[in-house]
Coordinates of C-alpha atoms and ligand atoms in Angstrom, one line a residue:
Chain A
M1 CA 133.8 119.8 102.7
S2 CA 130.6 119.4 100.6
T3 CA 126.9 120.0 101.0
L4 CA 124.6 117.2 99.7
V5 CA 121.2 118.1 98.2
Y6 CA 118.6 115.5 97.8
I7 CA 116.2 115.7 94.8
N8 CA 113.4 113.3 93.9
S9 CA 113.3 113.7 90.1
S10 CA 110.3 111.5 89.4
N11 CA 108.2 114.5 88.3
G12 CA 111.1 116.2 86.5
I13 CA 113.2 119.0 87.8
G14 CA 110.9 121.7 89.2
K15 CA 111.3 125.1 90.8
A16 CA 111.8 123.6 94.3
A17 CA 114.8 121.6 93.1
L18 CA 116.4 124.8 91.7
E19 CA 115.7 126.5 95.0
V20 CA 117.4 123.9 97.1
V21 CA 120.5 123.8 94.9
S22 CA 120.8 127.6 95.0
Y23 CA 120.3 127.5 98.8
A24 CA 123.0 124.9 99.2
K25 CA 125.4 127.0 97.1
K26 CA 124.9 129.9 99.5
L27 CA 126.4 127.7 102.3
G28 CA 129.7 128.1 100.6
N29 CA 130.8 124.5 100.1
D30 CA 131.0 122.3 97.1
V31 CA 127.4 121.2 96.2
V32 CA 126.7 117.6 95.2
V33 CA 123.2 116.4 94.3
V34 CA 122.0 112.9 95.0
A35 CA 118.8 112.1 93.1
N36 CA 116.4 109.2 92.5
G37 CA 113.6 109.2 89.9
N38 CA 113.6 109.2 86.2
A39 CA 114.4 112.8 85.0
D40 CA 116.6 112.7 81.9
E41 CA 120.3 113.3 82.0
A42 CA 120.1 116.8 80.5
S43 CA 117.7 118.2 83.1
L44 CA 119.8 116.7 85.9
A45 CA 122.9 118.2 84.4
S46 CA 121.2 121.6 84.3
L47 CA 121.3 121.7 88.1
G48 CA 125.0 122.7 87.5
E49 CA 123.7 126.1 86.3
Y50 CA 122.4 126.7 89.9
G51 CA 125.6 125.6 91.6
A52 CA 125.9 121.8 91.7
S53 CA 129.3 120.4 90.8
K54 CA 127.9 117.0 90.1
V55 CA 124.7 114.9 90.3
M56 CA 124.7 111.3 91.5
V57 CA 121.6 109.4 90.4
D58 CA 120.3 106.1 91.5
R59 CA 117.3 105.3 89.3
S60 CA 116.6 102.0 91.0
V61 CA 115.4 103.7 94.2
E62 CA 111.7 104.4 94.5
G63 CA 109.8 106.6 96.9
D64 CA 110.0 104.4 100.1
S65 CA 111.4 106.4 103.0
Q66 CA 113.7 103.6 104.2
Q67 CA 115.2 103.1 100.8
V68 CA 115.7 106.8 100.1
T69 CA 117.2 107.3 103.6
R70 CA 119.8 104.6 102.9
M71 CA 120.6 106.1 99.5
I72 CA 121.2 109.5 100.9
A73 CA 123.2 108.2 103.9
S74 CA 125.5 106.3 101.5
A75 CA 125.9 109.3 99.3
A76 CA 126.8 111.4 102.4
E77 CA 129.4 108.8 103.2
A78 CA 130.8 108.6 99.7
T79 CA 131.1 112.4 99.4
G80 CA 132.0 113.2 103.1
A81 CA 129.2 115.7 103.2
S82 CA 128.3 116.9 106.6
T83 CA 125.2 118.9 105.6
V84 CA 122.2 117.6 103.7
I85 CA 119.5 119.9 102.2
F86 CA 116.0 118.9 101.3
S87 CA 113.0 120.8 100.0
H88 CA 110.3 120.6 102.7
D89 CA 107.9 118.6 100.6
L90 CA 106.1 115.3 101.1
T91 CA 109.3 113.2 100.5
A92 CA 111.3 115.3 102.9
K93 CA 108.7 114.9 105.6
S94 CA 109.1 111.1 105.5
V95 CA 112.9 110.9 104.7
A96 CA 114.6 113.8 106.5
P97 CA 113.6 112.7 110.1
R98 CA 114.8 109.1 109.4
L99 CA 118.1 110.4 108.0
S100 CA 118.5 112.6 111.1
V101 CA 118.4 109.5 113.4
R102 CA 120.6 107.5 111.0
M103 CA 123.3 110.2 110.7
K104 CA 122.7 111.6 114.2
A105 CA 122.4 114.9 112.5
G106 CA 120.3 117.7 113.9
L107 CA 117.3 118.4 111.7
V108 CA 115.7 121.8 111.1
S109 CA 112.6 121.6 109.0
G110 CA 110.7 124.5 107.3
A111 CA 113.7 126.8 107.0
V112 CA 112.9 130.1 105.4
A113 CA 116.4 131.7 105.2
V114 CA 120.1 130.9 104.9
P115 CA 121.6 129.8 108.3
E116 CA 123.5 132.3 110.4
G117 CA 126.3 130.3 111.9
N118 CA 124.6 127.2 113.2
T119 CA 121.2 128.9 113.6
V120 CA 118.4 128.5 111.1
K121 CA 115.3 130.6 110.8
V122 CA 112.1 128.6 110.5
N123 CA 108.3 129.1 110.4
V124 CA 106.6 128.2 113.7
F125 CA 103.1 128.4 115.1
S126 CA 101.6 127.8 111.7
G127 CA 103.2 130.9 110.2
K128 CA 102.3 133.2 113.1
A129 CA 105.9 133.5 114.2
F130 CA 109.5 132.7 113.3
G131 CA 111.9 130.6 115.4
H132 CA 115.7 130.5 115.4
V133 CA 116.9 127.0 115.8
K134 CA 120.4 126.1 116.7
I135 CA 121.8 122.8 115.4
N136 CA 124.1 121.4 118.0
T137 CA 125.7 118.6 116.0
D138 CA 128.5 118.7 113.4
K139 CA 126.3 117.0 110.9
K140 CA 123.2 119.0 109.9
I141 CA 120.1 118.5 107.9
I142 CA 117.9 121.4 106.7
S143 CA 114.7 121.3 104.8
L144 CA 113.8 124.4 103.0
L145 CA 110.3 125.7 102.8
P146 CA 109.4 126.1 99.1
N147 CA 109.1 129.6 97.7
S148 CA 111.5 131.0 100.4
I149 CA 114.4 132.0 98.2
Q150 CA 114.8 132.7 94.5
P151 CA 116.7 130.2 92.4
E152 CA 120.0 131.7 91.0
G153 CA 121.2 130.4 87.7
G154 CA 124.1 131.5 85.6
G155 CA 126.5 128.6 86.0
S156 CA 127.1 125.8 83.6
A157 CA 125.8 122.2 83.3
C158 CA 127.5 119.6 85.5
S159 CA 128.3 116.0 85.2
V160 CA 125.8 113.3 86.0
E161 CA 127.0 110.0 87.4
D162 CA 125.2 106.7 88.0
F163 CA 125.3 105.9 91.7
A164 CA 124.8 102.4 93.0
S165 CA 123.7 103.2 96.5
N166 CA 122.7 99.7 97.5
A167 CA 119.6 101.0 99.2
G168 CA 118.0 97.7 99.5
D169 CA 114.4 96.8 98.7
S170 CA 111.4 99.0 99.2
S171 CA 109.3 98.2 102.2
I172 CA 106.2 99.5 100.7
K173 CA 104.3 98.3 97.7
V174 CA 102.5 101.0 95.6
L175 CA 99.2 99.7 94.5
E176 CA 97.9 102.8 92.7
T177 CA 98.7 106.4 92.0
K178 CA 95.9 108.8 91.2
K179 CA 96.6 112.3 89.8
P180 CA 93.9 114.6 88.7
E181 CA 94.8 115.5 85.1
G182 CA 95.6 119.0 84.1
E183 CA 95.2 120.6 87.5
I184 CA 97.9 122.7 89.1
P185 CA 98.8 121.0 92.4
L186 CA 97.9 123.5 95.1
P187 CA 101.1 123.5 97.1
E188 CA 103.1 124.3 94.0
A189 CA 100.8 127.0 92.6
E190 CA 102.0 130.5 92.4
L191 CA 98.5 132.0 92.1
V192 CA 95.5 130.7 94.0
V193 CA 91.9 131.7 93.9
S194 CA 90.0 130.5 96.9
A195 CA 86.4 130.8 98.1
G196 CA 84.4 130.1 101.2
R197 CA 80.9 129.7 102.6
G198 CA 80.0 133.2 101.3
L199 CA 79.5 131.6 97.8
K200 CA 76.4 129.9 99.1
G201 CA 76.6 126.7 97.2
P202 CA 78.7 124.4 94.9
E203 CA 76.8 125.6 91.8
N204 CA 78.4 129.0 92.2
W205 CA 82.0 127.8 91.8
G206 CA 81.9 128.5 88.1
M207 CA 83.0 132.1 88.6
V208 CA 85.9 131.0 90.9
E209 CA 87.1 128.5 88.3
E210 CA 86.8 131.0 85.4
L211 CA 88.9 133.6 87.3
A212 CA 91.4 130.9 88.2
S213 CA 91.7 129.6 84.6
E214 CA 92.0 133.2 83.3
L215 CA 94.9 133.8 85.7
G216 CA 96.4 130.3 85.4
A217 CA 95.8 129.8 89.1
A218 CA 94.9 126.8 91.2
T219 CA 91.6 126.8 93.2
A220 CA 91.3 126.4 97.0
C221 CA 88.6 126.6 99.7
S222 CA 87.9 127.1 103.4
R223 CA 87.3 124.1 105.6
P224 CA 83.5 124.2 106.0
V225 CA 83.2 124.2 102.2
A226 CA 85.2 121.0 101.9
D227 CA 83.5 119.5 104.9
I228 CA 80.0 120.0 103.5
G229 CA 81.2 118.5 100.2
W230 CA 80.9 121.6 98.0
R231 CA 84.6 121.1 97.0
P232 CA 87.1 118.2 97.1
H233 CA 89.1 117.8 100.3
H234 CA 92.5 118.4 98.7
E235 CA 91.4 122.1 98.2
H236 CA 91.0 122.7 101.9
V237 CA 93.6 125.2 103.1
G238 CA 94.4 126.2 106.7
Q239 CA 95.5 124.8 110.0
T240 CA 94.0 121.4 109.4
G241 CA 94.3 121.3 105.6
V242 CA 97.1 122.3 103.3
A243 CA 99.5 125.2 104.0
I244 CA 100.3 127.2 101.0
R245 CA 102.6 130.2 100.2
P246 CA 101.7 131.4 96.7
N247 CA 102.6 134.8 95.3
L248 CA 99.0 135.7 95.1
Y249 CA 96.1 134.5 97.2
I250 CA 92.6 135.8 96.3
A251 CA 90.0 134.9 98.9
A252 CA 86.3 135.5 98.2
G253 CA 83.5 134.9 100.7
I254 CA 85.9 133.7 103.4
S255 CA 85.7 135.4 106.8
G256 CA 89.4 134.9 107.6
A257 CA 89.2 132.8 110.8
I258 CA 92.6 132.4 112.4
Q259 CA 92.7 128.7 111.5
H260 CA 92.2 129.6 107.9
L261 CA 94.9 132.3 108.0
A262 CA 97.3 129.8 109.4
G263 CA 97.4 128.0 106.1
V264 CA 97.7 131.1 103.9
N265 CA 99.5 133.8 105.8
G266 CA 102.8 132.9 104.0
S267 CA 101.3 134.2 100.8
K268 CA 103.2 137.2 99.3
V269 CA 100.1 139.2 98.4
I270 CA 96.5 138.6 99.6
V271 CA 93.4 140.0 98.0
V272 CA 90.1 139.7 100.0
V273 CA 86.6 140.1 98.6
N274 CA 83.9 140.2 101.3
T275 CA 80.5 141.9 101.7
D276 CA 81.3 142.6 105.3
A277 CA 83.8 145.4 105.8
E278 CA 84.5 144.1 109.3
A279 CA 85.5 140.6 108.2
P280 CA 88.8 139.7 110.0
F281 CA 90.4 138.7 106.7
F282 CA 90.9 142.4 105.8
K283 CA 93.5 142.7 108.6
A284 CA 95.6 140.2 106.8
A285 CA 95.0 141.5 103.3
D286 CA 97.1 143.7 101.0
Y287 CA 94.2 144.7 98.8
G288 CA 90.6 144.6 100.0
I289 CA 87.3 144.9 98.1
V290 CA 84.1 145.3 100.2
G291 CA 81.6 143.9 97.8
D292 CA 79.5 141.0 96.6
A293 CA 81.6 138.1 95.2
F294 CA 78.9 137.4 92.7
E295 CA 79.5 140.7 91.1
V296 CA 83.2 141.3 91.9
L297 CA 84.6 138.0 90.7
P298 CA 83.1 138.1 87.1
R299 CA 84.2 141.7 86.9
L300 CA 87.7 140.8 87.9
T301 CA 87.8 138.0 85.4
E302 CA 86.9 140.5 82.7
A303 CA 89.6 142.9 83.9
V304 CA 92.2 140.1 83.8
K305 CA 91.1 139.2 80.2
K306 CA 91.4 142.8 79.1
F307 CA 94.8 143.1 80.8
K308 CA 96.1 140.0 79.1
S309 CA 94.9 141.0 75.6
S310 CA 96.7 144.4 75.9
N311 CA 100.0 143.0 77.2
Chain B
M1 CA 96.0 94.7 117.6
K2 CA 98.1 96.8 119.9
L3 CA 98.0 100.4 118.8
L4 CA 100.1 103.3 120.2
V5 CA 99.1 106.9 119.4
C6 CA 101.5 109.7 120.1
I7 CA 99.7 112.7 121.6
S8 CA 101.1 116.1 121.9
K9 CA 99.5 119.3 123.3
S10 CA 99.3 122.5 121.3
P11 CA 98.0 126.0 122.1
D12 CA 94.3 126.4 121.3
T13 CA 94.2 127.4 117.6
T14 CA 92.9 130.9 118.5
S15 CA 95.7 131.6 121.0
K16 CA 97.5 134.9 120.7
I17 CA 101.2 134.1 120.0
S18 CA 103.7 136.1 121.9
F19 CA 107.0 135.6 123.6
T20 CA 108.7 136.5 126.9
E21 CA 112.2 136.5 128.4
G22 CA 113.9 138.4 125.6
N23 CA 111.8 136.6 123.0
S24 CA 113.3 133.2 124.1
K25 CA 110.2 131.6 125.5
F26 CA 106.6 131.2 124.3
D27 CA 104.4 133.2 126.5
E28 CA 101.9 130.8 128.1
N29 CA 100.0 133.4 129.9
G30 CA 96.3 132.9 129.3
V31 CA 97.0 130.1 126.7
Q32 CA 94.6 127.2 126.7
Y33 CA 96.2 123.9 125.6
I34 CA 94.3 121.4 123.5
V35 CA 95.2 118.0 122.1
N36 CA 97.1 118.7 118.9
P37 CA 94.2 118.5 116.3
Y38 CA 96.0 116.1 113.9
D39 CA 96.7 113.7 116.8
E40 CA 93.2 113.9 118.1
W41 CA 90.9 114.1 115.1
Y42 CA 92.9 111.8 112.8
A43 CA 95.4 109.6 114.6
L44 CA 93.5 108.8 117.8
V45 CA 90.0 108.5 116.3
R46 CA 91.3 106.2 113.5
A47 CA 93.0 104.0 116.1
L48 CA 89.8 103.8 118.1
E49 CA 87.9 102.8 114.9
L50 CA 90.4 100.1 114.1
K51 CA 90.1 98.7 117.6
E52 CA 86.3 98.8 117.4
A53 CA 86.4 96.9 114.2
G54 CA 89.1 94.3 115.0
G55 CA 89.7 94.3 118.7
G56 CA 92.8 95.3 120.6
T57 CA 94.0 98.1 122.7
V58 CA 94.8 101.8 122.2
T59 CA 97.5 103.3 124.3
I60 CA 98.4 107.0 124.1
C61 CA 101.8 108.3 124.8
T62 CA 103.0 111.8 125.6
V63 CA 106.4 113.2 126.4
G64 CA 105.7 116.0 128.8
S65 CA 105.4 117.2 132.3
V66 CA 102.6 116.9 134.9
A67 CA 101.1 120.0 133.4
D68 CA 100.1 117.9 130.3
D69 CA 97.9 115.5 132.3
S70 CA 94.7 117.5 131.6
V71 CA 95.3 117.2 127.9
I72 CA 96.0 113.5 128.3
R73 CA 92.7 113.0 130.2
K74 CA 90.9 114.7 127.2
A75 CA 92.4 112.1 124.9
L76 CA 91.4 109.4 127.3
A77 CA 87.9 110.8 127.3
I78 CA 87.6 110.3 123.6
G79 CA 88.2 106.6 124.2
A80 CA 91.9 105.5 124.5
D81 CA 92.3 102.6 127.0
A82 CA 95.4 103.8 128.8
A83 CA 98.0 106.6 128.8
V84 CA 101.7 106.7 129.3
R85 CA 103.5 110.0 130.1
I86 CA 107.2 110.1 129.8
D87 CA 108.1 112.6 132.3
A88 CA 110.3 115.1 130.5
E89 CA 110.3 118.4 128.6
P90 CA 110.1 117.5 124.9
T91 CA 113.1 119.7 124.0
D92 CA 113.4 118.7 120.4
A93 CA 111.8 116.2 118.0
Y94 CA 114.8 113.9 118.3
Y95 CA 114.7 113.8 122.1
T96 CA 110.9 113.3 122.0
A97 CA 111.1 110.5 119.4
M98 CA 113.9 108.7 121.1
Q99 CA 111.9 108.7 124.4
I100 CA 108.9 107.2 122.7
A101 CA 111.1 104.7 120.8
E102 CA 112.4 103.4 124.1
Y103 CA 108.9 102.9 125.4
A104 CA 107.7 101.4 122.1
K105 CA 110.6 98.9 121.9
A106 CA 109.9 97.6 125.3
N107 CA 106.2 97.2 124.7
E108 CA 105.9 95.9 121.1
F109 CA 103.1 97.7 119.3
D110 CA 101.6 96.5 116.0
L111 CA 101.1 100.1 114.8
V112 CA 102.2 103.5 116.0
L113 CA 100.2 106.5 114.8
T114 CA 101.3 110.1 115.1
G115 CA 99.7 113.3 113.8
K116 CA 101.0 115.0 110.7
E117 CA 102.7 117.7 112.7
T118 CA 102.3 119.7 115.8
I119 CA 100.7 123.0 115.0
N120 CA 103.1 125.0 117.2
Y121 CA 106.4 123.8 115.9
N122 CA 105.2 122.2 112.6
G123 CA 108.2 120.0 112.3
S124 CA 106.6 116.9 111.0
Q125 CA 109.7 115.1 112.4
V126 CA 108.7 112.8 115.3
G127 CA 107.0 110.0 113.3
G128 CA 109.9 109.5 110.9
M129 CA 112.5 109.6 113.6
L130 CA 110.5 107.1 115.6
A131 CA 110.3 104.8 112.6
E132 CA 114.0 104.9 112.0
A133 CA 114.7 104.2 115.6
L134 CA 112.4 101.2 115.5
D135 CA 113.7 100.2 112.1
V136 CA 110.2 99.8 110.7
P137 CA 108.5 101.4 107.6
F138 CA 107.1 104.9 107.8
I139 CA 104.3 106.4 105.8
S140 CA 103.7 110.1 106.2
L141 CA 100.5 112.1 105.7
A142 CA 98.2 109.2 105.5
S143 CA 94.6 110.1 104.6
K144 CA 93.2 106.6 104.9
L145 CA 94.3 103.5 106.8
D146 CA 93.0 100.0 106.9
V147 CA 94.6 96.9 108.5
N148 CA 94.1 93.3 107.3
G149 CA 96.2 90.7 109.2
S150 CA 99.8 91.8 109.0
T151 CA 99.3 94.2 106.1
A152 CA 98.2 97.9 106.3
T153 CA 96.7 99.6 103.3
V154 CA 97.4 103.3 103.3
E155 CA 96.3 106.2 101.1
T156 CA 98.6 109.1 101.2
E157 CA 98.8 112.6 99.7
I158 CA 101.5 112.9 97.1
A159 CA 102.3 116.0 95.0
G160 CA 99.0 116.8 93.4
G161 CA 97.3 113.5 93.9
V162 CA 97.0 110.4 96.1
Q163 CA 98.8 107.1 96.2
V164 CA 97.6 103.8 97.7
C165 CA 100.2 101.5 99.1
E166 CA 100.6 98.4 101.2
V167 CA 103.1 98.0 104.0
S168 CA 103.6 95.2 106.5
I169 CA 103.2 96.0 110.2
P170 CA 104.7 96.9 112.6
A171 CA 105.0 100.4 111.0
V172 CA 104.7 104.0 112.0
I173 CA 102.1 106.1 110.2
S174 CA 101.5 109.9 110.4
C175 CA 97.9 110.9 110.0
A176 CA 96.4 113.8 108.1
K177 CA 93.0 115.0 107.1
G178 CA 90.6 112.3 105.7
M179 CA 91.5 109.6 108.2
A180 CA 88.5 110.0 110.5
E181 CA 85.8 112.3 111.6
Q182 CA 86.2 114.4 114.8
R183 CA 84.6 112.8 117.9
I184 CA 83.3 114.9 120.7
P185 CA 83.8 113.1 124.1
N186 CA 80.5 112.4 125.9
M187 CA 79.9 112.5 129.6
R188 CA 80.4 108.8 130.1
G189 CA 83.8 109.1 128.3
I190 CA 84.8 112.0 130.5
M191 CA 83.8 110.2 133.7
A192 CA 85.6 107.0 132.6
A193 CA 88.8 109.0 131.7
R194 CA 89.2 109.9 135.4
T195 CA 89.9 106.3 136.4
K196 CA 91.7 105.1 133.3
P197 CA 95.4 104.2 134.0
L198 CA 97.9 107.1 133.4
T199 CA 101.3 105.7 133.9
V200 CA 104.2 108.0 134.4
V201 CA 107.6 106.7 133.3
A202 CA 111.1 108.1 133.8
P203 CA 112.8 109.4 130.7
A204 CA 115.8 107.7 129.1
D205 CA 119.1 109.5 128.9
I206 CA 119.0 111.2 125.5
Q207 CA 120.7 114.3 124.2
A208 CA 118.7 116.7 122.0
L209 CA 120.3 117.6 118.7
T210 CA 118.8 121.1 118.2
S211 CA 117.6 123.9 120.4
F212 CA 115.2 126.9 119.9
E213 CA 117.3 130.0 120.6
N214 CA 114.6 132.7 120.2
Y215 CA 111.6 133.8 118.3
D216 CA 110.3 136.8 116.5
L217 CA 107.0 137.9 115.1
P218 CA 106.5 138.7 111.4
P219 CA 106.5 142.5 110.8
A220 CA 103.1 144.0 111.1
K221 CA 101.3 144.1 107.8
A222 CA 100.9 147.5 106.1
A223 CA 97.2 148.6 106.1
C224 CA 95.1 147.0 103.5
K225 CA 94.5 149.1 100.4
M226 CA 90.8 149.3 99.7
I227 CA 89.7 149.1 96.1
D228 CA 86.4 150.2 94.6
P229 CA 84.3 147.1 93.8
E230 CA 83.3 148.7 90.5
N231 CA 86.9 149.2 89.4
M232 CA 88.6 145.8 88.9
D233 CA 90.9 147.3 86.3
E234 CA 92.6 149.2 89.1
L235 CA 93.2 146.0 91.1
V236 CA 94.7 144.2 88.1
S237 CA 96.9 147.2 87.4
L238 CA 98.1 147.2 91.1
L239 CA 98.7 143.5 91.1
H240 CA 100.8 143.9 88.0
N241 CA 102.7 147.2 88.6
E242 CA 102.8 147.5 92.4
A243 CA 102.7 143.9 93.8
K244 CA 104.3 142.4 90.6
V245 CA 102.5 139.1 91.1
I246 CA 100.8 138.9 87.7
Ligands
FAD1 C1 90.8 123.4 115.4 C2 90.2 124.0 114.2 C3 90.8 123.9 113.0 C4 90.3 124.6 111.8 N1 91.0 124.4 110.6 C5 90.5 125.2 109.6 C6 91.3 125.1 108.3 O1 92.3 124.4 108.2 N2 90.8 125.9 107.3 C7 89.7 126.7 107.4 O2 89.4 127.4 106.4 N3 89.0 126.7 108.5 C8 89.4 126.0 109.6 N4 88.6 126.0 110.8 C9 87.3 126.7 110.8 C10 87.4 128.2 110.9 O3 87.5 128.5 112.3 C11 86.2 128.9 110.3 O4 85.0 128.4 110.8 C12 86.2 128.7 108.7 O5 87.4 129.1 108.1 C13 85.1 129.6 108.2 O6 84.9 129.4 106.8 P1 84.3 130.5 105.8 O7 85.1 131.7 106.0 O8 84.2 129.9 104.5 O9 82.8 130.7 106.3 P2 82.2 131.8 107.2 O10 82.9 132.0 108.5 O11 80.7 131.5 107.3 O12 82.4 133.2 106.4 C14 81.7 133.5 105.2 C15 82.2 134.8 104.8 O13 81.6 135.2 103.5 C16 81.2 136.5 103.5 N5 80.1 136.6 102.5 C17 78.8 136.2 102.6 N6 78.2 136.4 101.4 C18 79.2 137.0 100.6 C19 79.1 137.5 99.2 N7 78.0 137.4 98.5 N8 80.3 138.0 98.7 C20 81.4 138.1 99.4 N9 81.5 137.6 100.7 C21 80.4 137.1 101.3 C22 80.7 136.7 104.9 O14 80.7 138.1 105.3 C23 81.7 135.9 105.7 O15 82.8 136.7 106.1 C24 89.1 125.3 111.9 C25 88.5 125.4 113.2 C26 89.0 124.8 114.3 C27 88.3 125.0 115.6
AMP2 N1 105.8 115.7 123.2 C1 105.2 114.7 122.4 N2 104.8 113.6 123.0 C2 104.2 112.7 122.2 N3 104.0 112.7 120.9 C3 104.5 113.8 120.3 C4 105.1 114.9 121.0 N4 105.5 115.8 120.1 C5 105.1 115.4 118.9 N5 104.5 114.2 119.0 C6 103.9 113.4 117.9 O1 104.6 113.6 116.7 C7 103.8 114.2 115.7 C8 104.6 115.2 114.8 O2 105.2 116.2 115.6 P1 106.3 117.2 115.1 O3 107.4 116.5 114.6 O4 106.6 118.1 116.3 O5 105.6 118.0 114.0 C9 102.7 114.9 116.5 O6 101.5 115.0 115.7 C10 102.5 113.9 117.6 O7 101.7 112.8 117.2

């Protein structure tokens, strides 16, 4: 019996890839990785350190969901794997459901823990509760919420094989890819500094960016701020924006409406800065500062600078 | 162009989330249902815009019970032409998607739109499953969509950026923020919705692949530690030594 792990290596091997391989290892069976994308052989082989026994790579397969689905299905057939693991990212959201239908395998998405028997714990109601979902089929697909388990290394590199999956042509044609340079993509960021309407205007975001750059954090915002155009749309977190689970979320001038919390309540530690001691966000916070963001943020930036220079 | 928009209901975003029957059931007591925001604000409104620009029809489809009819009427009030309700409990995403697939196969749509995810179960599964069952391309988390003849141009979020791609229709597309602006139904729309056709069809014989066993709520958060706004060194030290996040 083996467990198949899918990895898109187009952007190299990131932390999410190490998480899914470590997760698969915990299921107890032999772990085989099937990958597309152009990561080099050494970084693919390094997945062995986290528990993979081999990596099968088909570099001819691009990002199209139909193609990737066919590739994984043929790898599952070749290895006899009955369980497939994804990281619950954008590719998984387009591929895992297709694969579920193709393999007639029950799919659980957004897993936050290792299964107990056939039951997997997931995030539901936008992070306000957990559900325990039972998979009633022999074949199973699980997509793991990023930042849910710690990668566990310590093994040794594994073999990397070329895999001709005969996945067919891509049904989509990519015309253009735009990536803002040098920014940390919000969903991957471990530290996030976020601000809301309390900052009064886009001209005041300098202090948010300075704190973020001092910490090496990404920046985010509440919905109204993106809607009025003070900040770009991709920074909007919450129910209708991006859901994030960083280690640290610093929120300044955000009231903490339930729809905002829905996107950030998976954060490990929340710091709230608000002039209003009654702001609902304090109920969800670990550390609270009742104060004016215009004074507190620059002071915090200075404190971080001081801390960094003495450590 | 014939457009199909998959509409689900979700608890009003301010609903208190609790469970009954030994934590095995979502407690609906006092819960107001709304059209799932992604389905309404993004998928449905963009479908209406495409119809207004290029002609055609917008049909909405829901797998649900008679209790969902009020939510379906809300979506009709925003401007859909007709509604179909497949009369069954949507037990899991596979069951739901296969039901919609049966209907879609029999009625040949040019484009099927879903929301990015339901805000109660957050699976992001139905659209992709539907696409596989229909054997058509699927693009998830689209933030822009235009159709020209038999080609759709779609902008999607990718890790840390956006991608623009082309796909031939028929296709399934899941819709996220950016697609369209929210529309508030007006009185005329609400009146018209009462007489628009809402067809109820019997479900196909499908077996769900997964089942929700029970739920639990996250442990209550320890009280928030308040820090003197003058003393940010203390915060930094707590984040480093106590929380261990920096
Ligand atoms: C269906 C639905 C979906 C939604 N989805 C989202 C979503 O995804 N994300 C989201 O964010 N919102 C969402 N909302 C909106 C949400 O309900 C709130 O309206 C929004 O989050 C409020 O944004 P805010 O906290 O920036 O602004 P406000 O509510 O105006 O709060 C500003 C806060 O700043 C504080 N403040 C003022 N001056 C200062 C100062 N000098 N220093 C420090 N603090 C100060 C105030 O005390 C106040 O608490 C949604 C709403 C609905 C109905
Ligand atoms: N019961 C349902 N009836 C019709 N469409 C649904 C139903 N459940 C989910 N959908 C559609 O599928 C999308 C994704 O749902 P999910 O896979 O549950 O996150 C939703 O945004 C809807 O467009």
